[in-house]
Coordinates of C-alpha atoms and ligand atoms in Angstrom, one line a residue:
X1 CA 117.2 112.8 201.3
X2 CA 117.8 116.8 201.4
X3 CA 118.4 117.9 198.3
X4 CA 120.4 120.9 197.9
X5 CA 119.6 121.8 194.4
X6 CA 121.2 125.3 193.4
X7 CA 118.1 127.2 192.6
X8 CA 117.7 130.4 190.5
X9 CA 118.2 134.0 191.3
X10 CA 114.8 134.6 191.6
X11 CA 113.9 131.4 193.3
X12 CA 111.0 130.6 191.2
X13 CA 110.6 128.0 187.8
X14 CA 113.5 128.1 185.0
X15 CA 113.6 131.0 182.9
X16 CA 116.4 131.8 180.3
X17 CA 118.8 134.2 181.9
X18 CA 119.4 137.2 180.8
X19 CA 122.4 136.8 177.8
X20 CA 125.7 137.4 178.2
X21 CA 125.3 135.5 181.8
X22 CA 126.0 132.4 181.1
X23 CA 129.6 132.6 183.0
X24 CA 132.1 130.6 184.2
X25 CA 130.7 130.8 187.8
X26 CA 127.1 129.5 187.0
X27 CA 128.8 126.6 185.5
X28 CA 130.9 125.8 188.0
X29 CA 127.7 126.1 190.6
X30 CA 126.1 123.2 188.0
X31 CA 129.1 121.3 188.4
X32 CA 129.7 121.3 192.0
X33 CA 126.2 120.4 192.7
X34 CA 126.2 117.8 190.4
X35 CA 129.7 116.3 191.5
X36 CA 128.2 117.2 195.1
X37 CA 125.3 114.5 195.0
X38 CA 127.4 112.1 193.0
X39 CA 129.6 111.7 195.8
X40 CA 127.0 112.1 198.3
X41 CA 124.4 109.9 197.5
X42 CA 124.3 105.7 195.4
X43 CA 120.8 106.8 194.4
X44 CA 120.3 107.0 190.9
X45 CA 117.5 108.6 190.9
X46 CA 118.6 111.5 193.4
X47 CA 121.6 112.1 191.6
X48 CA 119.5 112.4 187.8
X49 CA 116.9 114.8 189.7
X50 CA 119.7 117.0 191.3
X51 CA 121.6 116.9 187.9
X52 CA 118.6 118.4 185.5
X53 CA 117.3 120.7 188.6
X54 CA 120.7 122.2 188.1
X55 CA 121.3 122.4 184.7
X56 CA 117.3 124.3 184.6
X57 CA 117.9 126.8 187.5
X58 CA 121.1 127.8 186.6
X59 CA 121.7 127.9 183.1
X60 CA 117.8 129.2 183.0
X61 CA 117.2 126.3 179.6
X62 CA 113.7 125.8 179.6
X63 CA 113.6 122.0 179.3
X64 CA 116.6 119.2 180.4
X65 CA 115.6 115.7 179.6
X66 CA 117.7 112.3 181.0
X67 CA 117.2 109.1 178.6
X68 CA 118.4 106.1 180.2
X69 CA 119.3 103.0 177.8
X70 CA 116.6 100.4 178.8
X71 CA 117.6 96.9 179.7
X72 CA 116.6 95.7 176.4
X73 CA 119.1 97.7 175.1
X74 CA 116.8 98.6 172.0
X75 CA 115.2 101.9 173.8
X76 CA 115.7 105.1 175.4
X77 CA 113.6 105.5 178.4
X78 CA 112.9 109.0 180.2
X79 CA 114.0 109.0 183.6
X80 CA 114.0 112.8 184.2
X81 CA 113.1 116.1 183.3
X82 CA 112.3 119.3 184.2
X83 CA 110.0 121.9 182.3
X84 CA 108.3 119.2 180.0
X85 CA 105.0 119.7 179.0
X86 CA 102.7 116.7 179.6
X87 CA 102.4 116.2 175.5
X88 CA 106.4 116.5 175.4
X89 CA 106.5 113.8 178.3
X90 CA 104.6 111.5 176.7
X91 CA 106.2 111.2 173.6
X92 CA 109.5 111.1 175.0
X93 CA 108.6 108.8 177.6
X94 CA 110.3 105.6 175.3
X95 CA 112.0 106.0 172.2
X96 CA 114.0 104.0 170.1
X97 CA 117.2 103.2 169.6
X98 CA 119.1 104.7 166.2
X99 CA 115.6 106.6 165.7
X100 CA 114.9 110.8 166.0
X101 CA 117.5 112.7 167.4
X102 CA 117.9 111.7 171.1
X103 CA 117.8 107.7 169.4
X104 CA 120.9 108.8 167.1
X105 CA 122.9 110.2 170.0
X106 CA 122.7 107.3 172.3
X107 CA 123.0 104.8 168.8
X108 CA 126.7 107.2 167.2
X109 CA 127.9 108.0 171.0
X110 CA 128.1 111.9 169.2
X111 CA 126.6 115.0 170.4
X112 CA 124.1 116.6 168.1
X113 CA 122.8 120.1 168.3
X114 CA 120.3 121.8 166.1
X115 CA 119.3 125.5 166.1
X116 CA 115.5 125.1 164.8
X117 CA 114.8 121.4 165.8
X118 CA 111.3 121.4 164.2
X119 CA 113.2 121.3 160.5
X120 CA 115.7 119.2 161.5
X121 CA 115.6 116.3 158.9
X122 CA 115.8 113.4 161.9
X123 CA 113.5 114.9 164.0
X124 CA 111.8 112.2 166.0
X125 CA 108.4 112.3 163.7
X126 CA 106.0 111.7 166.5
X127 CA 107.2 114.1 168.1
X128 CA 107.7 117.0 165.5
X129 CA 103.7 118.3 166.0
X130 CA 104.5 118.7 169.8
X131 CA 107.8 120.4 169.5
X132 CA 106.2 122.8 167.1
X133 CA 103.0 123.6 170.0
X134 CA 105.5 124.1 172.5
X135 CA 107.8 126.2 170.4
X136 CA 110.8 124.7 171.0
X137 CA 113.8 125.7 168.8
X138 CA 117.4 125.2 169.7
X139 CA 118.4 121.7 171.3
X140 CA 121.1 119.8 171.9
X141 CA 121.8 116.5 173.2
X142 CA 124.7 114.5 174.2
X143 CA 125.2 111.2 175.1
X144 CA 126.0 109.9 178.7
X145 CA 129.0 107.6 178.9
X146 CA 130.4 104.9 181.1
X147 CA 133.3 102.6 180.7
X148 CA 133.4 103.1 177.1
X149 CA 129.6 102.3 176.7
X150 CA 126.8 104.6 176.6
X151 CA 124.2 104.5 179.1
X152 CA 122.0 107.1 177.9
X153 CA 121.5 111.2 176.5
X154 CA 121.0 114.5 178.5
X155 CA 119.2 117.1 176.4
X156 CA 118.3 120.8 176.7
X157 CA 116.0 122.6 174.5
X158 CA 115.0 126.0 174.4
X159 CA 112.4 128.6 172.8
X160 CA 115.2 130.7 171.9
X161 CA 116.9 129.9 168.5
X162 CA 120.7 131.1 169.6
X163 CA 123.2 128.1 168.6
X164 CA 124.1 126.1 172.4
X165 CA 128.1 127.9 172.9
X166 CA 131.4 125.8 173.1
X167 CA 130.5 126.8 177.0
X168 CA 127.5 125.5 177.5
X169 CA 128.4 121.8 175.3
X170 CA 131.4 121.8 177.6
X171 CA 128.9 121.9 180.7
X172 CA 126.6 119.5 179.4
X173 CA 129.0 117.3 178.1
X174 CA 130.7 117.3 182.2
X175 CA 127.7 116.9 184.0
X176 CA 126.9 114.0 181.7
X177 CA 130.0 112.5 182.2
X178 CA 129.2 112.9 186.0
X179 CA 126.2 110.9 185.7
X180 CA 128.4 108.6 184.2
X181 CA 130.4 108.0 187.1
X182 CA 127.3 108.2 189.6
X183 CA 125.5 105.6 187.6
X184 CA 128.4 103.5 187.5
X185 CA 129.1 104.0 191.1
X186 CA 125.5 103.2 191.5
X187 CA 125.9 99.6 189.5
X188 CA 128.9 98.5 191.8
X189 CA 127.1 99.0 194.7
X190 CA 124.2 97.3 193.9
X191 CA 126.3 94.2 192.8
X192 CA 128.2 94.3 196.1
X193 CA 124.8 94.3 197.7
X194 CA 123.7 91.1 195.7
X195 CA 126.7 89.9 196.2
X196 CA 127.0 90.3 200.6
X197 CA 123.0 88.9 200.2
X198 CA 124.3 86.0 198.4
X199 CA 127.0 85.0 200.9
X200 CA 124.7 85.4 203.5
X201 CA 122.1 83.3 202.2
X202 CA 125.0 80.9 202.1
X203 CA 126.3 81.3 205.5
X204 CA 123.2 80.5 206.8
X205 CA 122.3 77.4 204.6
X206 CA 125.9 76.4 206.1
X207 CA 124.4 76.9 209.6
X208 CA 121.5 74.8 208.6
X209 CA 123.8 71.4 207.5
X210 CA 126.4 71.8 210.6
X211 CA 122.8 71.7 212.5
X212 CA 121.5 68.8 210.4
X213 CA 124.9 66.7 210.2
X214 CA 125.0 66.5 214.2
X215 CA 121.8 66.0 214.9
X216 CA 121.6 63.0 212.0
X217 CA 124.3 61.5 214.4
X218 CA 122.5 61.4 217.0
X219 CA 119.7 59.9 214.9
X220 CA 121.3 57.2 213.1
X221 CA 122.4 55.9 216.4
X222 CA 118.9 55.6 217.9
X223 CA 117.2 54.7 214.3
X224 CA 119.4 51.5 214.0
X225 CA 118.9 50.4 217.1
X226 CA 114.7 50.5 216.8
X227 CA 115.4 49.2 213.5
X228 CA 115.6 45.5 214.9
X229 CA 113.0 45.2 217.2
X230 CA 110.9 46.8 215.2
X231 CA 111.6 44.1 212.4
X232 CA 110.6 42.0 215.3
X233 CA 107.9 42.7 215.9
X234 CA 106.7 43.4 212.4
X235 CA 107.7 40.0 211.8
X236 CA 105.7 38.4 214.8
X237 CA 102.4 40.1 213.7
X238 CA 102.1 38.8 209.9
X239 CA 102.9 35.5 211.8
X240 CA 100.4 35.3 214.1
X241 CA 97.9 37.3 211.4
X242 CA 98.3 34.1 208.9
X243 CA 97.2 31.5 211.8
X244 CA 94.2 31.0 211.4
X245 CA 93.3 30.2 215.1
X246 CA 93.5 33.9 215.2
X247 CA 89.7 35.4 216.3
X248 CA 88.6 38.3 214.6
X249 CA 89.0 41.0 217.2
X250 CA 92.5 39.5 218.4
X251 CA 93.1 39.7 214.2
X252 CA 91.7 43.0 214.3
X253 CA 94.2 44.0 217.1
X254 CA 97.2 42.8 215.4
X255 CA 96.2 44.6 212.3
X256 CA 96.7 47.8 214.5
X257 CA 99.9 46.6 216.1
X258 CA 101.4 45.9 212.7
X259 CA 100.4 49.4 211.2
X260 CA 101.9 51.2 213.7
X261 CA 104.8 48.7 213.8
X262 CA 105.1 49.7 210.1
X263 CA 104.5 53.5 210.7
X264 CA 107.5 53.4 213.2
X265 CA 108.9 51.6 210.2
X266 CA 108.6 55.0 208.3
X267 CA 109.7 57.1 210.8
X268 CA 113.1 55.1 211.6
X269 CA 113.6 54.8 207.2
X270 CA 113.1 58.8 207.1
X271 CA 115.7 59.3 210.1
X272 CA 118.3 56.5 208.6
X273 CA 117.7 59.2 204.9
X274 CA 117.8 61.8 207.3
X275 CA 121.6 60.5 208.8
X276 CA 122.6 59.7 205.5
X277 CA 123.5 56.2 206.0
X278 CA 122.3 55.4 203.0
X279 CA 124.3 56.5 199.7
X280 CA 122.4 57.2 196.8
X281 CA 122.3 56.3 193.4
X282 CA 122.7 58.7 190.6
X283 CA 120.3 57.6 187.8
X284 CA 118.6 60.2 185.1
X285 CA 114.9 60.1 186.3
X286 CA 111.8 61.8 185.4
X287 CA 110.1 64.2 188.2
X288 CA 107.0 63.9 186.4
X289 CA 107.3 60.1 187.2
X290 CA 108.0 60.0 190.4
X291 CA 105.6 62.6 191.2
X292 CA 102.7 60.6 189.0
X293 CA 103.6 57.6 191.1
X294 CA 103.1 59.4 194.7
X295 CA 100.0 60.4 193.3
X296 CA 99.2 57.2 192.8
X297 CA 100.4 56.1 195.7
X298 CA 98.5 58.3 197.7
X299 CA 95.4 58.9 195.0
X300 CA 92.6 56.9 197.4
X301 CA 93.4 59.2 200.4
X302 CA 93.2 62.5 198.6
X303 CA 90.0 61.1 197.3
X304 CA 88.6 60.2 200.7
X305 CA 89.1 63.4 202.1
X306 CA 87.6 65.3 198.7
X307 CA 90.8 66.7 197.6
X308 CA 91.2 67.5 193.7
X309 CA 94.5 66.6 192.2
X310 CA 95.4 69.0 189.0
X311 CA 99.0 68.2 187.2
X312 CA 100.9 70.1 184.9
X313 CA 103.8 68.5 183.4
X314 CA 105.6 70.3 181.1
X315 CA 108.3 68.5 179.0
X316 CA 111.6 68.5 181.0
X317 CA 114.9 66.8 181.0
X318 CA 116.1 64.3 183.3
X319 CA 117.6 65.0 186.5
X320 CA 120.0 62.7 188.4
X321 CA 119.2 61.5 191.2
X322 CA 118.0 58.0 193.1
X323 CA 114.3 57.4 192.4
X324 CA 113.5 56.2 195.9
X325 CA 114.7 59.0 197.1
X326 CA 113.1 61.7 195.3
X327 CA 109.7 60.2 195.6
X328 CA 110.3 60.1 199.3
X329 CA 110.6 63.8 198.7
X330 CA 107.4 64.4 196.9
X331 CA 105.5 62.0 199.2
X332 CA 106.6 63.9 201.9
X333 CA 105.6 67.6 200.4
X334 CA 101.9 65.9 199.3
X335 CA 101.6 64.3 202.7
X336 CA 102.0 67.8 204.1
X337 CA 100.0 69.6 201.9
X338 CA 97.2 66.4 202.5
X339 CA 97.2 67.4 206.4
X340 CA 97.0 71.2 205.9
X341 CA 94.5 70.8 203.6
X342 CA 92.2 67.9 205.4
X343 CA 92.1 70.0 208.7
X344 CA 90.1 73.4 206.6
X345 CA 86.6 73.5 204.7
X346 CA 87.6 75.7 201.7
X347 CA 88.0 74.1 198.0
X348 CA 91.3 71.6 198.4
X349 CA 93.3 71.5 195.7
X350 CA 96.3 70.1 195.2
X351 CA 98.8 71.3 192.1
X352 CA 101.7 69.1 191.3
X353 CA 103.4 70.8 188.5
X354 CA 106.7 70.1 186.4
X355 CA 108.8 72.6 184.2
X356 CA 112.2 73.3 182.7
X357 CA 114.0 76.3 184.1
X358 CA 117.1 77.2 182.2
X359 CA 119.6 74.3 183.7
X360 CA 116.9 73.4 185.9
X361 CA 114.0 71.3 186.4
X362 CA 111.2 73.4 188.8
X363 CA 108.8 71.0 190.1
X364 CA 106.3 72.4 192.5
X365 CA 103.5 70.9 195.2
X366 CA 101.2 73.9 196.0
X367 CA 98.3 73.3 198.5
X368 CA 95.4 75.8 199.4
X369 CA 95.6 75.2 203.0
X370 CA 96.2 77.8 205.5
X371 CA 99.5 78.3 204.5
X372 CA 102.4 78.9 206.8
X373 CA 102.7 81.1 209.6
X374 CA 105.4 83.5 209.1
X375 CA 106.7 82.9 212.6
X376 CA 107.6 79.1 211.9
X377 CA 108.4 79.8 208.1
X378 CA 112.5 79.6 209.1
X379 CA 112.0 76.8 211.3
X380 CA 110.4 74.2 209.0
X381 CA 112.7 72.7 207.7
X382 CA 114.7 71.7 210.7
X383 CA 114.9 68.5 212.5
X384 CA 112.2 67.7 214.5
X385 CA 110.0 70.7 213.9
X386 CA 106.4 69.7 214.0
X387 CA 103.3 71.8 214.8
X388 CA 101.2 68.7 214.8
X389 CA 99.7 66.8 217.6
X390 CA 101.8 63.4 218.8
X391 CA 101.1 60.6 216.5
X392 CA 100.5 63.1 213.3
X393 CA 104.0 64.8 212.9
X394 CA 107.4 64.0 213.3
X395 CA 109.1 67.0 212.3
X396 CA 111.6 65.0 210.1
X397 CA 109.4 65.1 206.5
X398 CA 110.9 68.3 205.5
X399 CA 114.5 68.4 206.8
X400 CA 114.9 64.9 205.5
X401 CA 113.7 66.0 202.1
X402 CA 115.8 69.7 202.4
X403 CA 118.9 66.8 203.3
X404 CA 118.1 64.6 200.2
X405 CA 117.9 67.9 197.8
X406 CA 120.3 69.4 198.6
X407 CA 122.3 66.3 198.6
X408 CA 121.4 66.0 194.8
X409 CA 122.7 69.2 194.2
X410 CA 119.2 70.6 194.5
X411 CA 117.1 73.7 196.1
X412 CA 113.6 73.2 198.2
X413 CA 112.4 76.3 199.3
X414 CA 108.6 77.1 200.7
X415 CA 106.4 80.3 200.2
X416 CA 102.9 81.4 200.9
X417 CA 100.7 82.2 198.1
X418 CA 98.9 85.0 198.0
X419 CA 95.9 83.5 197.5
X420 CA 96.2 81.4 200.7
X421 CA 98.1 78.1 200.6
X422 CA 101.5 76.7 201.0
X423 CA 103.9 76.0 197.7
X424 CA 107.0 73.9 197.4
X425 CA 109.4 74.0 194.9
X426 CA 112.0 71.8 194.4
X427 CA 114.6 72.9 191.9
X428 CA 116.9 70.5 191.0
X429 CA 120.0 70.5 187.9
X430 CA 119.2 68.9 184.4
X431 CA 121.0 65.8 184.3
X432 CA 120.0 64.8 180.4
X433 CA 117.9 65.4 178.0
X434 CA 114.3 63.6 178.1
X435 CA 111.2 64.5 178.9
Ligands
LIG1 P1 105.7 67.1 210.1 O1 104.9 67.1 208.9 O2 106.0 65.8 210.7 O3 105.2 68.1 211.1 P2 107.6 68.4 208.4 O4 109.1 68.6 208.6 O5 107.2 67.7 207.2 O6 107.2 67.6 209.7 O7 106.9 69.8 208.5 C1 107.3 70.7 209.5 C2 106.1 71.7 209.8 O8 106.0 72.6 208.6 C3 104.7 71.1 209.9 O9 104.5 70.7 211.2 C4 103.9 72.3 209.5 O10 103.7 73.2 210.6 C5 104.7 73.0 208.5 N1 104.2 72.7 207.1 C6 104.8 71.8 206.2 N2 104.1 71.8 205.1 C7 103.1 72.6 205.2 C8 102.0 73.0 204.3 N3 101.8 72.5 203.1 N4 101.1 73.9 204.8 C9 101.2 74.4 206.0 N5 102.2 74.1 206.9 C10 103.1 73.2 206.5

């Protein structure tokens, strides 16, 4: 942004002005500039650099320093300054709260000024060597208010002892209150930002269910229809399987025909979750159990294709929700992270890890497979999304999990690491305490 600083006569670096200058007009100039960018600009730091350029060029002070009131409200950190030395910088650079003259203004609220600040009794005392090097006698300092709280100090110092005049604390103590107002509007607008970014995250999860709910329809339909002949003909196979006028290669072949009878099986269960014809129970479980048992479940095949399991559980409360259910979740996530591992030479690990997060429990499944392509990141979890071969993928894994988290009151969101891989996390809401 072009800044449109008021600069000094002479167009070069702050030098005092010659006395008896210091008149109304200058100080209007620092004012208008100041309330200029204030109203021109929601950038903080813009409207502190345009502020102290200001105050330097016209008023000729040698040094103008900004302390903002860091967020853990116990110190003062520099976020501006103009005619510093580097020394002078780095001492100033944090300070604390209540502590050294800048510390006390921001503590009191109160404006303090001191006409030889090297004597002063609450001179900062790692600072008192530098201000004595750089010569620096009068200062003054005010604080910075907004809403009744204050936000931080402005500060001027010069090698000239002369006491600061009702004048020039009158100017300071305006442009400080500008900054106020510019750091305040600053703080609304950022909010309203979070705030417009919020409700669009939420519009378009809202897209994401209307797209889910209608095509579950459609779903549930087909899925209980299949369900019966497949029942069938899962039946048929253990039949004919236990007689034992059954050769070995017609046995072998109905081994096949009742694995994939069973694998169908799968596919229809995960689209009956995925229509939601199912209602779930609300019991306090442990994700560290359910996740121990898909491991389990799963533990031969992750050895078989020489992938290490690593687990960190954390203590963590229970969450409610139906155990079936969130299991079908995790096996879904490690099946995923199985296949995107098994297809790559690179080390395969797979970390299955459980924490508390404030009201939450965080549990995550984090692969180092290829990770996922940013072009199909914010399609994976819809219905019927699959980048794998027929026979491999369905596409319904991840929307039926998304469906059955956030049906639970739950998040399950995906990133790339930056190390390579794919990670999961499923946040869901404490439900009790337990571990
Ligand atoms: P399916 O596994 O049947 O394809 P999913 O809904 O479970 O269906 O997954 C959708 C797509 O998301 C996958 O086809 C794959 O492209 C991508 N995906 C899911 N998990 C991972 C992972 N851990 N690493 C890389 N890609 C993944």
């Amino acid at each position: 942004m072009k800044r449109r600083a008021a600069r000094s006569p002479s167009g070069g670096s702050a030098r005092p002005r010659p006395r008896g200058r210091s008149d109304a007009e200058s100080h209007l100039k620092i004012l208008h500039t100041v309330a200029e960018t204030v109203s021109r600009t929601l950038d903080v730091d813009d409207v502190l650099r345009t502020a102290l350029e200001a105050l330097t060029h016209v008023t000729g002070h040698e040094i103008a320093s900004l302390h903002l009131l860091a967020p853990d409200g116990k110190t003062l950190q520099l976020r501006g300054e103009r005619g510093m030395s580097a020394r002078l910088r780095e001492v100033n650079e944090c300070l604390p709260l209540g502590e050294g003259l800048i510390g006390r203004v921001a503590a009191t609220g109160r404006a303090l000024q001191s006409r030889n600040v090297v004597r002063h009794p609450h001179v900062f005392a790692p600072a008192k060597a530098v201000v004595r090097l750089d010569q620096i006698r009068g200062f003054i300092s005010v604080p910075i208010h907004s809403r009744g709280r204050v936000l931080g100090t402005l500060s001027l110092g010069r090698q000239t002892p002369e006491r600061f005049g009702a004048r020039e604390v009158e100017l300071l103590e305006a442009t400080a209150h500008q900054i106020g107002l510019a750091l305040d509007n600053a703080r609304l607008y950022s909010e309203t930002v979070r705030q417009l970014d919020e409700l669009r995250r939420a519009q378009a999860q809202l897209i994401h269910a209307e797209k889910l709910s209608a095509v579950g329809e459609l779903a549930s339909g087909v899925a209980h229809e299949i369900n019966n002949p497949l029942t069938t003909i899962l039946g048929q196979a253990h039949l004919l399987l236990s007689d034992s006028e059954v050769t070995p290669l017609v046995g072998d072949r109905l081994r096949i025909v009742a694995e994939e009878a069973s694998r169908a099986a799968r596919i229809v269960q995960n689209l009956l979750l995925f229509a939601r014809q199912y209602t779930p129970e609300r019991r306090p479980c442990s994700l560290a159990d359910q996740a121990r048992r898909v491991l389990e479940l799963k533990g031969y095949q992750l050895l078989q294709d020489t992938i290490r399991v690593v687990t960190e559980f954390a203590p963590a409360p229970y969450v409610l929700g139906d155990d079936n259910q969130l299991q079908q979740v995790l096996l879904n996530l490690v099946q995923n992270a199985h296949q995107a591992m098994a297809k790559q030479m690179r080390e395969r690990v797979l970390t299955v890890r459980v924490w508390p997060n404030g009201q939450n429990v965080c549990l995550e499944v984090r692969d180092t497979g290829p990770g996922i392509p940013d072009e199909i990141m914010p399609r994976i979890f819809d219905p019927f999304f699959t980048t794998k071969p027929p026979g491999e993928g369905s596409g319904l894994g991840l929307s039926v999990s998304y469906g059955i988290v956030t049906q639970l009151g739950g998040r399950l969101r995906a990133e790339n690491r930056a190390e390579g891989g794919a990670t999961f996390i499923l946040e869901m809401p404490a439900g009790d305490a337990g571990s």
